[in-house]
Each structure stands twice: as structure tokens, then as C-alpha cells.
mmCIF file of C-alpha atoms and ligand atoms in Angstrom:
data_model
loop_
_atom_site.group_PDB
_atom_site.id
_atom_site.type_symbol
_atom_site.label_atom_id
_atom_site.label_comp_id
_atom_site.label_asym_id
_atom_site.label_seq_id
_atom_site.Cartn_x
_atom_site.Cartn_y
_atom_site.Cartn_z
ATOM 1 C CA UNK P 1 4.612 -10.979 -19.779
ATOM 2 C CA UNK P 2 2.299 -10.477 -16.691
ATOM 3 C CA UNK P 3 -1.665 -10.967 -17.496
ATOM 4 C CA UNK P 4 -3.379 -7.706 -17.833
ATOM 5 C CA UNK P 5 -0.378 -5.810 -17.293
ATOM 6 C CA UNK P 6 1.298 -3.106 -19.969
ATOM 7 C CA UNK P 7 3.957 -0.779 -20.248
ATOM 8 C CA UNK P 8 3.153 2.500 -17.923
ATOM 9 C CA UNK P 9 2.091 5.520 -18.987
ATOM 10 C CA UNK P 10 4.993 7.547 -17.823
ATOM 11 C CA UNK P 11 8.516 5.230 -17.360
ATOM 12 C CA UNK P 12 10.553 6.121 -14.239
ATOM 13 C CA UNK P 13 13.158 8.031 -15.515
ATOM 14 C CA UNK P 14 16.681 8.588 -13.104
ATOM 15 C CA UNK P 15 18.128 11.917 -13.141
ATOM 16 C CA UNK P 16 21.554 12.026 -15.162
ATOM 17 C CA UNK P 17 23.793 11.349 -12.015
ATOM 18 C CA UNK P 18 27.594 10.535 -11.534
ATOM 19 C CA UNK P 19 27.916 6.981 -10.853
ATOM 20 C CA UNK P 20 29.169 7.784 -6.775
ATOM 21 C CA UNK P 21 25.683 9.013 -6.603
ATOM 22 C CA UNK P 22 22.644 6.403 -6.959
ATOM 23 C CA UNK P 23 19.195 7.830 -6.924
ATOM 24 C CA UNK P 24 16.425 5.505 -6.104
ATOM 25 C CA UNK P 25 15.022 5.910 -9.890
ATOM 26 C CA UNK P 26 18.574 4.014 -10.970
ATOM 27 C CA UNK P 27 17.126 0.704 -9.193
ATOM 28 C CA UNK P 28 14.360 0.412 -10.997
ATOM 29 C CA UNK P 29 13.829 -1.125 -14.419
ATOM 30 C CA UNK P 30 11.448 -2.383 -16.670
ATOM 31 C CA UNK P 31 10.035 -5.771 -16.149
ATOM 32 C CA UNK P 32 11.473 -9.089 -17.909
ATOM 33 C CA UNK P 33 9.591 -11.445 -16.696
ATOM 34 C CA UNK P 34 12.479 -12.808 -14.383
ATOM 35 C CA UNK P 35 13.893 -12.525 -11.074
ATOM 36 C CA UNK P 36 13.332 -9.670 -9.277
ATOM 37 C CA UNK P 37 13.412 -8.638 -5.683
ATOM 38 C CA UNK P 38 10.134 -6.073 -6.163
ATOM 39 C CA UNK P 39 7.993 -5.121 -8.794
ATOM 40 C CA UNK P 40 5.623 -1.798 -8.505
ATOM 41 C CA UNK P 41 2.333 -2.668 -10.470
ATOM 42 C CA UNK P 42 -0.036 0.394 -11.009
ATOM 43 C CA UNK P 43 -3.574 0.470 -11.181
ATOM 44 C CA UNK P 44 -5.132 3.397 -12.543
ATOM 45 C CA UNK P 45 -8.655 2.867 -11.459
ATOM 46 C CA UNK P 46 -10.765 4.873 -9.179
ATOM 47 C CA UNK P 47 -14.213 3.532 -10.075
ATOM 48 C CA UNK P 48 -14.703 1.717 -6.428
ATOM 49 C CA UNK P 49 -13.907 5.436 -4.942
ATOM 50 C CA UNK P 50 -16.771 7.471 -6.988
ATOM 51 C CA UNK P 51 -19.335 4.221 -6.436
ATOM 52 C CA UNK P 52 -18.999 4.996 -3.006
ATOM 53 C CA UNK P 53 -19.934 8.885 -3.428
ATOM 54 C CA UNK P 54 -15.565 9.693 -2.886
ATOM 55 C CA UNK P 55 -14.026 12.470 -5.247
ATOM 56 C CA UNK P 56 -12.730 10.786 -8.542
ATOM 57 C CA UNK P 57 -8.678 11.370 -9.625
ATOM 58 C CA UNK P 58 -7.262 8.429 -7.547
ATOM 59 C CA UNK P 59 -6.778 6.527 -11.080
ATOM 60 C CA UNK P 60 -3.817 9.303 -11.891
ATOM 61 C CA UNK P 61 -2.468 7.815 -8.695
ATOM 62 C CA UNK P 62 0.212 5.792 -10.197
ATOM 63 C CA UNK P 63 1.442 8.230 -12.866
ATOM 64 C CA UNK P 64 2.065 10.746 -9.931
ATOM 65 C CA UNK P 65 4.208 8.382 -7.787
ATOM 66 C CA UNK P 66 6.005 7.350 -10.722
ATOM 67 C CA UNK P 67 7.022 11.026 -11.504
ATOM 68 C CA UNK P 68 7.603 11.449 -7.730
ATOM 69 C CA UNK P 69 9.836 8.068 -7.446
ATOM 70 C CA UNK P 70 11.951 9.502 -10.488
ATOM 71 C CA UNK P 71 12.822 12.280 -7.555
ATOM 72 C CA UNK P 72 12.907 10.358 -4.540
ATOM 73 C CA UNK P 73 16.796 10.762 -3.292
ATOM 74 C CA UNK P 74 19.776 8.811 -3.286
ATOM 75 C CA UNK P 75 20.026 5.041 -2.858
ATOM 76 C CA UNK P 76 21.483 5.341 0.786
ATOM 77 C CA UNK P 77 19.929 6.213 3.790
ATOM 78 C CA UNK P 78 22.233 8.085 6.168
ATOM 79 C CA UNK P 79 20.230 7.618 9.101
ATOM 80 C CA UNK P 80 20.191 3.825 8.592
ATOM 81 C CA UNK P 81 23.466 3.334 7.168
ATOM 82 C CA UNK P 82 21.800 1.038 4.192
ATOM 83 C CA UNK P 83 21.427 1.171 0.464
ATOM 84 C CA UNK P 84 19.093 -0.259 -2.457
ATOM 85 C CA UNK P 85 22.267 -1.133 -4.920
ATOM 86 C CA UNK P 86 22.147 -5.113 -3.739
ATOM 87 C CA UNK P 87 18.208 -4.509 -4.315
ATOM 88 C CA UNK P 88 16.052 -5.553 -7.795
ATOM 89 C CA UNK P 89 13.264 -3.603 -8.472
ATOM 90 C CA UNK P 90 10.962 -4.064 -11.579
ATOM 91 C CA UNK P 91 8.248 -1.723 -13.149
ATOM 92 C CA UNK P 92 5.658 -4.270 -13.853
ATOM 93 C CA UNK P 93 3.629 -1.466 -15.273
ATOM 94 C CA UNK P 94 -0.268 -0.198 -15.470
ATOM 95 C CA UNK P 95 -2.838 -2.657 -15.392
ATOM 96 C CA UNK P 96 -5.372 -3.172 -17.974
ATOM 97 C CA UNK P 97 -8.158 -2.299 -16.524
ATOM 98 C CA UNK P 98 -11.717 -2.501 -16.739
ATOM 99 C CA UNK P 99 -14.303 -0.837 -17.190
ATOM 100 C CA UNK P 100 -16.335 -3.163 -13.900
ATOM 101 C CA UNK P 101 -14.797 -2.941 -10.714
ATOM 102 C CA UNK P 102 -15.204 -6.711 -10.121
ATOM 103 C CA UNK P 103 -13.393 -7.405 -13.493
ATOM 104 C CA UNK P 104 -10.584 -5.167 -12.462
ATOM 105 C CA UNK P 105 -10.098 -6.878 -9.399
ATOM 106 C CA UNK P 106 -10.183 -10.534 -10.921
ATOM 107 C CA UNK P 107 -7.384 -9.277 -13.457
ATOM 108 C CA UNK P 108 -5.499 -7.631 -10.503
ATOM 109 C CA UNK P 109 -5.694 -10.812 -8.465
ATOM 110 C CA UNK P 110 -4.102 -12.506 -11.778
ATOM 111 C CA UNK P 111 -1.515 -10.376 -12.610
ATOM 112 C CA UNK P 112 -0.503 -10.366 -8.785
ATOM 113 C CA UNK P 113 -0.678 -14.243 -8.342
ATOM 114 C CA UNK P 114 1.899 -14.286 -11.496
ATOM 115 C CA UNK P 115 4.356 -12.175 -9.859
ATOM 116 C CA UNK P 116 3.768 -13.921 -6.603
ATOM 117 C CA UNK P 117 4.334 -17.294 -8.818
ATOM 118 C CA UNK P 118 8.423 -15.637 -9.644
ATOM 119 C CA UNK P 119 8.885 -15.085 -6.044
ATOM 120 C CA UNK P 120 8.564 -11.395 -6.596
ATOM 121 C CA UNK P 121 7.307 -9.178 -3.508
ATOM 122 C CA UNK P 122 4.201 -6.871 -5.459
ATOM 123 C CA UNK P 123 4.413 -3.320 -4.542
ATOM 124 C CA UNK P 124 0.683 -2.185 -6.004
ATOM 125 C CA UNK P 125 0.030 1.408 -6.231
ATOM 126 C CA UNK P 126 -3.667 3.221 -6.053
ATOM 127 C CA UNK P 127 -6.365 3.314 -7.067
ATOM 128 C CA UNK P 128 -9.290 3.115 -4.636
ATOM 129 C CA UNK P 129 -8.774 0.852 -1.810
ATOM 130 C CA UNK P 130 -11.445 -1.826 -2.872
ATOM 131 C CA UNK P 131 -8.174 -2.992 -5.056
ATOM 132 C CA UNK P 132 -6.503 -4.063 -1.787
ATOM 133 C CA UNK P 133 -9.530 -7.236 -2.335
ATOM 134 C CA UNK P 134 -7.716 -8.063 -5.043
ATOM 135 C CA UNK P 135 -4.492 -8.410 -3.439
ATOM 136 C CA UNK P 136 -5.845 -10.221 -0.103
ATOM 137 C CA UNK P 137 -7.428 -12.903 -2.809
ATOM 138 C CA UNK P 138 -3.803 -13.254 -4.762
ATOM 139 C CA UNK P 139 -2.414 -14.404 -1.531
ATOM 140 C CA UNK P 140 -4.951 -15.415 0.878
ATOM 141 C CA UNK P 141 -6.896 -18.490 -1.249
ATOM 142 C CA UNK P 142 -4.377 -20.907 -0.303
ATOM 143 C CA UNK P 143 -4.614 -19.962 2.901
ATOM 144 C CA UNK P 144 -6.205 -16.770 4.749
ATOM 145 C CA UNK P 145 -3.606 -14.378 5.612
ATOM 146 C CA UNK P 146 -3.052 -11.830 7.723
ATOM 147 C CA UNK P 147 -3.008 -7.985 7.185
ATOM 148 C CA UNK P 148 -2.449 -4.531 8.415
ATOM 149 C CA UNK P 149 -4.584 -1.592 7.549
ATOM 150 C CA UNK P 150 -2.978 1.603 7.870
ATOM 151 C CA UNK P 151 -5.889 3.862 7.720
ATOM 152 C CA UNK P 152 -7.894 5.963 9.235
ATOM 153 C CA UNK P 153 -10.673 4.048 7.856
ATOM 154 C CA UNK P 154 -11.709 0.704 8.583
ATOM 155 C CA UNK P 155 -12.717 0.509 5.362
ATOM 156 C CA UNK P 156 -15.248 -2.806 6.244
ATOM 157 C CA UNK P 157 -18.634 -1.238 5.130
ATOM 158 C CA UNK P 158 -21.066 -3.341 4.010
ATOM 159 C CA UNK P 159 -21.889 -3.703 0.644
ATOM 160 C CA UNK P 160 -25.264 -1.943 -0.259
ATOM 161 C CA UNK P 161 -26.986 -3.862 -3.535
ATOM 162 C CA UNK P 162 -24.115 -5.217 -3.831
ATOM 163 C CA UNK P 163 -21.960 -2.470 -5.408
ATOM 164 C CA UNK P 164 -18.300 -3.008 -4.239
ATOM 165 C CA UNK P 165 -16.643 0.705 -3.098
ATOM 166 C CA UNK P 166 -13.148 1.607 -1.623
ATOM 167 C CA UNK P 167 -15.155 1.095 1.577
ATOM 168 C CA UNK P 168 -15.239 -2.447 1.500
ATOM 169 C CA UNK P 169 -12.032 -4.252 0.844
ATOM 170 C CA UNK P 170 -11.559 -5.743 4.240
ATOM 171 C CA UNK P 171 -15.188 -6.537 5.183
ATOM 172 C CA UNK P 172 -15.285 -8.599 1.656
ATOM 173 C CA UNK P 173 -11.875 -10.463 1.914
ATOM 174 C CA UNK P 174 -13.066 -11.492 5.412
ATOM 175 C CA UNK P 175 -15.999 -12.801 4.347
ATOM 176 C CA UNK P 176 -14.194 -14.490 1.497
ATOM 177 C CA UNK P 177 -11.922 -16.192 3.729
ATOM 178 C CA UNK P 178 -8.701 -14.689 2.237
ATOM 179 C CA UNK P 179 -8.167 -12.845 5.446
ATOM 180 C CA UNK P 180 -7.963 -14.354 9.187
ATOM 181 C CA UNK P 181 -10.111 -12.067 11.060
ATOM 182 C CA UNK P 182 -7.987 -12.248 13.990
ATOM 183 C CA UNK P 183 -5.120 -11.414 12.498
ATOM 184 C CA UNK P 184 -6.535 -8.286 11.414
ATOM 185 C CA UNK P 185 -4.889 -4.878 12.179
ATOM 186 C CA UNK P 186 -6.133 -1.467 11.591
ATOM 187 C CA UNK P 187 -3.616 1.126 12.698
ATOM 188 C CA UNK P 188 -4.351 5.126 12.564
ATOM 189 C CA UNK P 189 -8.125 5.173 12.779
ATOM 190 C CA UNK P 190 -9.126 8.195 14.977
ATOM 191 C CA UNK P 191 -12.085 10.566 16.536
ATOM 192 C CA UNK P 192 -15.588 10.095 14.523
ATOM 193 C CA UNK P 193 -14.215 9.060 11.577
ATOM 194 C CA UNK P 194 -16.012 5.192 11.150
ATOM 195 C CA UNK P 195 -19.470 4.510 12.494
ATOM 196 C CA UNK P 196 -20.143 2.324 15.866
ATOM 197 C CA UNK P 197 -21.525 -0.742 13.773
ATOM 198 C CA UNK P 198 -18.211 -0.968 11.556
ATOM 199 C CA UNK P 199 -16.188 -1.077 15.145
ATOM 200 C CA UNK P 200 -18.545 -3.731 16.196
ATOM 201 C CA UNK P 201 -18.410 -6.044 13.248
ATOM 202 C CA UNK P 202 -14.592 -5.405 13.289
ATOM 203 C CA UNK P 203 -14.460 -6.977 16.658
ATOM 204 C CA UNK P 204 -17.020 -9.684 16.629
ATOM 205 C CA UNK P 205 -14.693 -11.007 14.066
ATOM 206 C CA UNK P 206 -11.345 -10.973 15.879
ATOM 207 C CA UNK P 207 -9.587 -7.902 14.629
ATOM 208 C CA UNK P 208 -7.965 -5.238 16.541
ATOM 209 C CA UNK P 209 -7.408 -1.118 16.237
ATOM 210 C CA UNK P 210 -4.483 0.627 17.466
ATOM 211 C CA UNK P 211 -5.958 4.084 16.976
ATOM 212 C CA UNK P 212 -3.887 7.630 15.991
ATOM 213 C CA UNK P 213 -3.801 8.269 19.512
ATOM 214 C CA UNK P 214 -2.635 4.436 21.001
ATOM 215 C CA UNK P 215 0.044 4.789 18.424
ATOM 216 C CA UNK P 216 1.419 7.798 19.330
ATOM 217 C CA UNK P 217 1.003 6.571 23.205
ATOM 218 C CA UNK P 218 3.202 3.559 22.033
ATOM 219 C CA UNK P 219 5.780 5.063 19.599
ATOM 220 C CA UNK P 220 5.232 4.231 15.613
ATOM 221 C CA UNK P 221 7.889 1.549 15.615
ATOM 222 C CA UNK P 222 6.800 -0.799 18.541
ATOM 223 C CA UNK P 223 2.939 0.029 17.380
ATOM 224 C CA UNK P 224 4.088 -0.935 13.779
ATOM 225 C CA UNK P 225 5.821 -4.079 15.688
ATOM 226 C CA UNK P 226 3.328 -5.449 17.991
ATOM 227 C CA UNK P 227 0.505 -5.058 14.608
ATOM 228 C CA UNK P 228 3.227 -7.249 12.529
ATOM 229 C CA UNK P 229 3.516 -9.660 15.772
ATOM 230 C CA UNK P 230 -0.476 -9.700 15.627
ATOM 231 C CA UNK P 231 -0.838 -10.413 12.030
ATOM 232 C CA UNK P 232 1.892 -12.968 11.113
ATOM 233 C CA UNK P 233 0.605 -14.979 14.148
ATOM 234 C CA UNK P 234 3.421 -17.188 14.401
ATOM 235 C CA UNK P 235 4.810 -17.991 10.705
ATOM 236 C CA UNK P 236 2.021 -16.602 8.602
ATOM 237 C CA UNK P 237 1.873 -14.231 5.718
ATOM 238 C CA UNK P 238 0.859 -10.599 5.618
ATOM 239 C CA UNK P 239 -0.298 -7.826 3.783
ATOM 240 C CA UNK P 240 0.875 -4.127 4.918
ATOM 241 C CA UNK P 241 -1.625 -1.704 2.965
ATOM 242 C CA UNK P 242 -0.923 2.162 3.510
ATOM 243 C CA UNK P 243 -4.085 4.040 2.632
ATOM 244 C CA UNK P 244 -2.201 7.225 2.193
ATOM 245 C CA UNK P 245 -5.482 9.292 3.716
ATOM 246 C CA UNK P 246 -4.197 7.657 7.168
ATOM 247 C CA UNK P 247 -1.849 11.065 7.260
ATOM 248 C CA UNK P 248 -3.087 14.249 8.430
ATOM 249 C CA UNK P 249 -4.951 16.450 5.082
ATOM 250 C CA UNK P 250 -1.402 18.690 6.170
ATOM 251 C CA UNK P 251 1.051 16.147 4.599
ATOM 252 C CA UNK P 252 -1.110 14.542 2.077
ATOM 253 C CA UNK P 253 -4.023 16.798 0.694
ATOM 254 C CA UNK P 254 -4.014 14.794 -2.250
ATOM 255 C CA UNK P 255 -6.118 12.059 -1.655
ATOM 256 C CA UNK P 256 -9.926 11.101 -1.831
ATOM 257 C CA UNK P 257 -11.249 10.999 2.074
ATOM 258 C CA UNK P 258 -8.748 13.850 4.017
ATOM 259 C CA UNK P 259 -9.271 14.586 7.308
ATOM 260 C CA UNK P 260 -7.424 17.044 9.892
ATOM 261 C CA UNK P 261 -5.578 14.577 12.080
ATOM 262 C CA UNK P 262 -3.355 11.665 11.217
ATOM 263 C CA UNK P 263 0.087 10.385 11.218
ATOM 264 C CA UNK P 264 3.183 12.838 10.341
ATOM 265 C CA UNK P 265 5.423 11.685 7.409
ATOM 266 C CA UNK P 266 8.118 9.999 9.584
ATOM 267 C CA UNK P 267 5.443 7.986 11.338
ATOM 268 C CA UNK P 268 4.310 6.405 8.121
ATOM 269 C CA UNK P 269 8.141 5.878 6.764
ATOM 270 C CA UNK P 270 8.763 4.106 10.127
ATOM 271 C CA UNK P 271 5.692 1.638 9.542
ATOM 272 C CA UNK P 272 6.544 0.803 5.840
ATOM 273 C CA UNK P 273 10.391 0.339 6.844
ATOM 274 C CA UNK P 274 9.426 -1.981 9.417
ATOM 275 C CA UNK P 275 6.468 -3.585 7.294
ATOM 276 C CA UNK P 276 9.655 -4.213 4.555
ATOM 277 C CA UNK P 277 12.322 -5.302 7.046
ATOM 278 C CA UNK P 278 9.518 -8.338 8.299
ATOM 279 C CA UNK P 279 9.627 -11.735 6.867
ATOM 280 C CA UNK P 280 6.386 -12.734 7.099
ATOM 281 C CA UNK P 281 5.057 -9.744 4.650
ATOM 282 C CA UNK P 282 4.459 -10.623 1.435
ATOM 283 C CA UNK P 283 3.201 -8.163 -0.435
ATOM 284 C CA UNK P 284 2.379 -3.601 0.208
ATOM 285 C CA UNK P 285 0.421 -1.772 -1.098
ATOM 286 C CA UNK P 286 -0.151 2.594 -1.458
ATOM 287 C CA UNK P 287 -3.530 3.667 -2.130
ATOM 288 C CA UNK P 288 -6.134 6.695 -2.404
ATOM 289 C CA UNK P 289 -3.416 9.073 -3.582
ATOM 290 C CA UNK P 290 -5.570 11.841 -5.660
ATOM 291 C CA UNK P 291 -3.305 14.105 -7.580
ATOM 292 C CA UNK P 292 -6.080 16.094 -8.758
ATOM 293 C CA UNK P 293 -6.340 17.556 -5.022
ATOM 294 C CA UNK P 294 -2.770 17.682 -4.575
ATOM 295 C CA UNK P 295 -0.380 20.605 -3.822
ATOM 296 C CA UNK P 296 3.139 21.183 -4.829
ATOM 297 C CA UNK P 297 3.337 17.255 -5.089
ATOM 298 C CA UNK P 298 3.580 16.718 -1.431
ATOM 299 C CA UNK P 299 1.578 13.731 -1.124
ATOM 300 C CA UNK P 300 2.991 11.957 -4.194
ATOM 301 C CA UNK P 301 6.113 12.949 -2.691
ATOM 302 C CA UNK P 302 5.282 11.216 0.481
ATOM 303 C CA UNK P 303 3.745 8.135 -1.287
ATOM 304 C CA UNK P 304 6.624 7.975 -3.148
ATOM 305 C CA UNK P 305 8.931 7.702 0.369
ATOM 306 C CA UNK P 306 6.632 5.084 1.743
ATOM 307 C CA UNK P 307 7.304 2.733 -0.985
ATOM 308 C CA UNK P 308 11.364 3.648 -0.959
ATOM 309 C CA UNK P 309 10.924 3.265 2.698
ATOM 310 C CA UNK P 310 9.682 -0.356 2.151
ATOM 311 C CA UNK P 311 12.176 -0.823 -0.240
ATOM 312 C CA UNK P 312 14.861 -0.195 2.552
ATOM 313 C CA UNK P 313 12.973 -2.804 4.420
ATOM 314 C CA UNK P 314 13.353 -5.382 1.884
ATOM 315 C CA UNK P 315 16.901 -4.528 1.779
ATOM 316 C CA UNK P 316 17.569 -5.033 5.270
ATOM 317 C CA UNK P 317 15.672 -7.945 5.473
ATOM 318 C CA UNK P 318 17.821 -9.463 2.077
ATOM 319 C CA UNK P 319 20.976 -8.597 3.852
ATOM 320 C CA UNK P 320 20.181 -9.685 6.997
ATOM 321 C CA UNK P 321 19.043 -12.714 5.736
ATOM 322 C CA UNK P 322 21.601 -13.227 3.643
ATOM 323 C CA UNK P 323 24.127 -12.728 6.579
ATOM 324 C CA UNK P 324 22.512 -15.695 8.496
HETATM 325 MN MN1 MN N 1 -8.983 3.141 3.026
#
């Protein structure tokens, strides 16, 4: 079994379905401990959110995409001809978390750097964003990696008396080392939403912004493509993390930091097909969802697509791959 990890609090459950018609939920079973194409892995913490004065709920995150993956459509997608049946996608579970935020994140880094050990690609769903640390350590301490922030945070504040917050994850796993600064990639931030000195320190350290509006100036699929170019810099690995606040408070009200503007739903699907469908990333991650704040489900709904849409990725990339 995977350190720190046990069984979820709600299973995914597929809807009774005749066999000519796969839903997502029908791919995904509990973990074994073998081979696997994917495993989700939820964390239901939101302790670095509330340190840093955010509303607390984001630690019901992963019980609300569960429900919403039990109801996320078939296994094809008619727009690109594909399908998850040649996928294999594991529930890892919840994990164990505690009641420090630096604990949590060394038993997050452990659990992830077992999966990582079976080949499996983690899928790790929110939580506060300081547990995207966690995940730049699990791959990055062999060698620093690269990663894309979609966000419209930069989420590289400094860390006042040291308290870690979902804030900080990228300022601390570039001053770790787990993270090449210039193959750092925030995409989405926009208007006055991060201060002047988090810009600066940004890009005194090598990393770049495509902001809400550069994106939309260059499409969402050759922004999504030049950030993966950026951040595999030749052959190296990356992290995709898809703070889910980077869409506009319209489509996802349920998370801890909304604001007005931001991407539309089929902006972020294109970025975590593409972020799938790439073979230098290693590892995605969905964060900030706050079901407490939520309406009608929509932004577990839309969490919930952004993981299947990654999941189409990896299907493409498997079959392409597998093709030659
Ligand atoms: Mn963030």
C-alpha cells in the first residue's frame, strides 16, 4: 500500500450503464499497488489556505471531484475521436494527513515518490496550493524540474515567520532547487491581482507569465504549447498544476481566492488535454476547489473535466506512442 495513503472517503461509483456505453467512472478502480497508467491521490487539507488569511473548505475538495468524476460523461470524446477504455486509472485514495502543514507535505512528497517509483503518472487533487511543494519535491530532488502554473496567482510570496501558505509553493520549491527557475511558467495571471515585487522576483529568477490576456491574444492551445516547449526545455520533466481559481468566479465560484476574470471552461480543458498528450509531463495536479462556496456543483463539475481532460491526454499520448 502507498505511505500515508487510505481508502477515500466517498469511492467513485459508475452509473449502472449498458456495456456500449462507458462512463469515465467505469475506468477507474481502486488501487492495488500495481501497474497503472494514473492514479488520483486526494488531499483533504486546507490548513496552508486559512494560514494565509484564505476562506477554509478547500479540504472537501477531493470528496467533491470524486462525486463529480462519478458524473463526468462517457469514455469517448466525439470531438477528438478518442476513448479512455485502453487507459488504467487507480484511486490511490485520501491522504493521511496532518495536523502541520510541513508534515503533510513530507507525507505527500512520500506517498507521491511511491507512485512515481511504479511508473504511475499522480493526478493529486486539492487542497491549498502550498501542496503543489510537495509534488515539485517528489519529482524535482533528483533533478529540478520544470513546471507550469495555471493560475491567476503567482503564488511565490514570501514566507512571513516562516509559516508556509497556499501562497508560497513556487517561491519555496525554487528556492529548494526542485524547480528550474527558468523553466518556470505561469499562465492566466491578470489585472492587479499579484503585487509588483512577486513579478520582480519571478523574473530575476528566469520564469515567464503568459497573462489572461497574452493567452487569449495567442489561442489556449499554442499558449498551452509554447509554456510546455518552455518548461520541458529540451527532454526535461514537468509539472502542469491547474489552480482551479485561474477561471473566471462565473465558471468556478467554488474556490478559495475568486476573482471576475479568467479563463472559460474550454480554455482550461484545452490546457490539461495538451498538458496530458506531452511526454515530458510527469505528474498534474487540481487545486483550491472550495465546495463550501460552490453552486449547483459547477466548479467540481469543471475540476472534474480538467482531470478527464488530462486523462484524454494520457490516452493520446499511450496510443500515439504505442503506434510508433
Ligand atoms: Mn494558486
Amino acid at each position: 500500500m502507498t505511505p500515508f495513503m487510505r481508502r477515500p472517503a466517498e469511492e467513485i461509483v459508475a452509473p449502472h450503464t449498458d456495456a456500449d456505453d462507458l462512463r469515465v467512472a467505469h475506468r477507474m478502480r481502486p488501487d492495488d499497488s500495481g501497474d497503472a497508467d494514473a492514479a488520483l491521490l486526494g488531499v483533504p487539507f486546507d490548513g496552508g489556505v486559512t494560514a494565509g488569511g484564505g476562506r477554509a473548505g478547500a479540504a472537501a475538495g477531493p470528496a467533491a471531484v470524486r462525486r463529480a468524476l462519478a458524473r463526468a460523461g462517457s469514455v469517448y470524446h466525439l470531438e477528438r475521436d478518442l476513448s479512455l477504455e485502453g487507459l488504467d486509472v487507480v484511486d490511490a485514495g485520501d491522504l493521511e494527513v496532518a495536523e502541520e502543514t510541513a508534515e503533510t507535505h513530507r507525507r505527500l512528497e512520500a506517498a507521491l515518490q511511491a507512485l512515481l517509483a511504479r511508473g504511475v503518472t499522480p493526478i493529486v487533487i486539492g487542497g491549498g496550493h502550498d501542496l503543489t511543494y510537495a509534488s515539485l519535491a517528489a519529482l524535482g530532488k533528483a533533478a529540478a524540474i520544470g513546471a507550469i502554473n495555471i493560475d491567476a496567482h503567482l503564488d511565490v510570496r514570501p514566507l512571513r515567520e516562516a509559516r508556509i501558505t497556499s501562497g508560497t509553493p513556487f517561491r519555496r520549491a525554487l528556492e529548494a532547487g526542485y524547480l528550474d527557475g527558468s523553466r518556470f511558467v505561469v499562465l492566466g495571471p491578470h489585472g492587479n491581482r499579484n503585487a509588483r515585487s512577486h513579478v520582480e522576483w519571478l523574473r530575476a529568477r528566469g520564469g515567464r507569465i503568459l497573462s489572461l490576456t497574452e493567452v487569449r491574444r495567442l489561442g489556449a492551445g499554442a499558449a498551452m504549447a509554447t509554456a510546455l516547449a518552455w518548461a520541458a526545455g529540451g527532454d526535461g520533466e514537468v509539472f502542469v498544476s491547474l489552480d482551479i481559481d485561474s477561471a473566471a468566479q462565473a465558471y468556478a465560484p467554488g474556490c478559495s481566492a475568486p476573482s471576475p476574470e479568467g479563463f472559460r471552461p474550454e480554455e482550461l480543458l484545452a490546457f490539461a488535454f495538451l498538458a496530458g498528450a506531452h511526454a515530458a509531463v510527469a505528474g498534474f495536479d487540481l487545486m483550491e476547489l472550495n465546495p463550501r462556496f460552490d453552486l449547483d456543483d459547477r466548479t467540481a463539475a469543471l475540476a472534474a473535466a480538467a482531470i478527464v481532460h488530462f486523462l484524454f491526454g494520457l490516452a493520446n499520448r499511450k496510443s500515439s506512442s504505442a503506434g510508433g
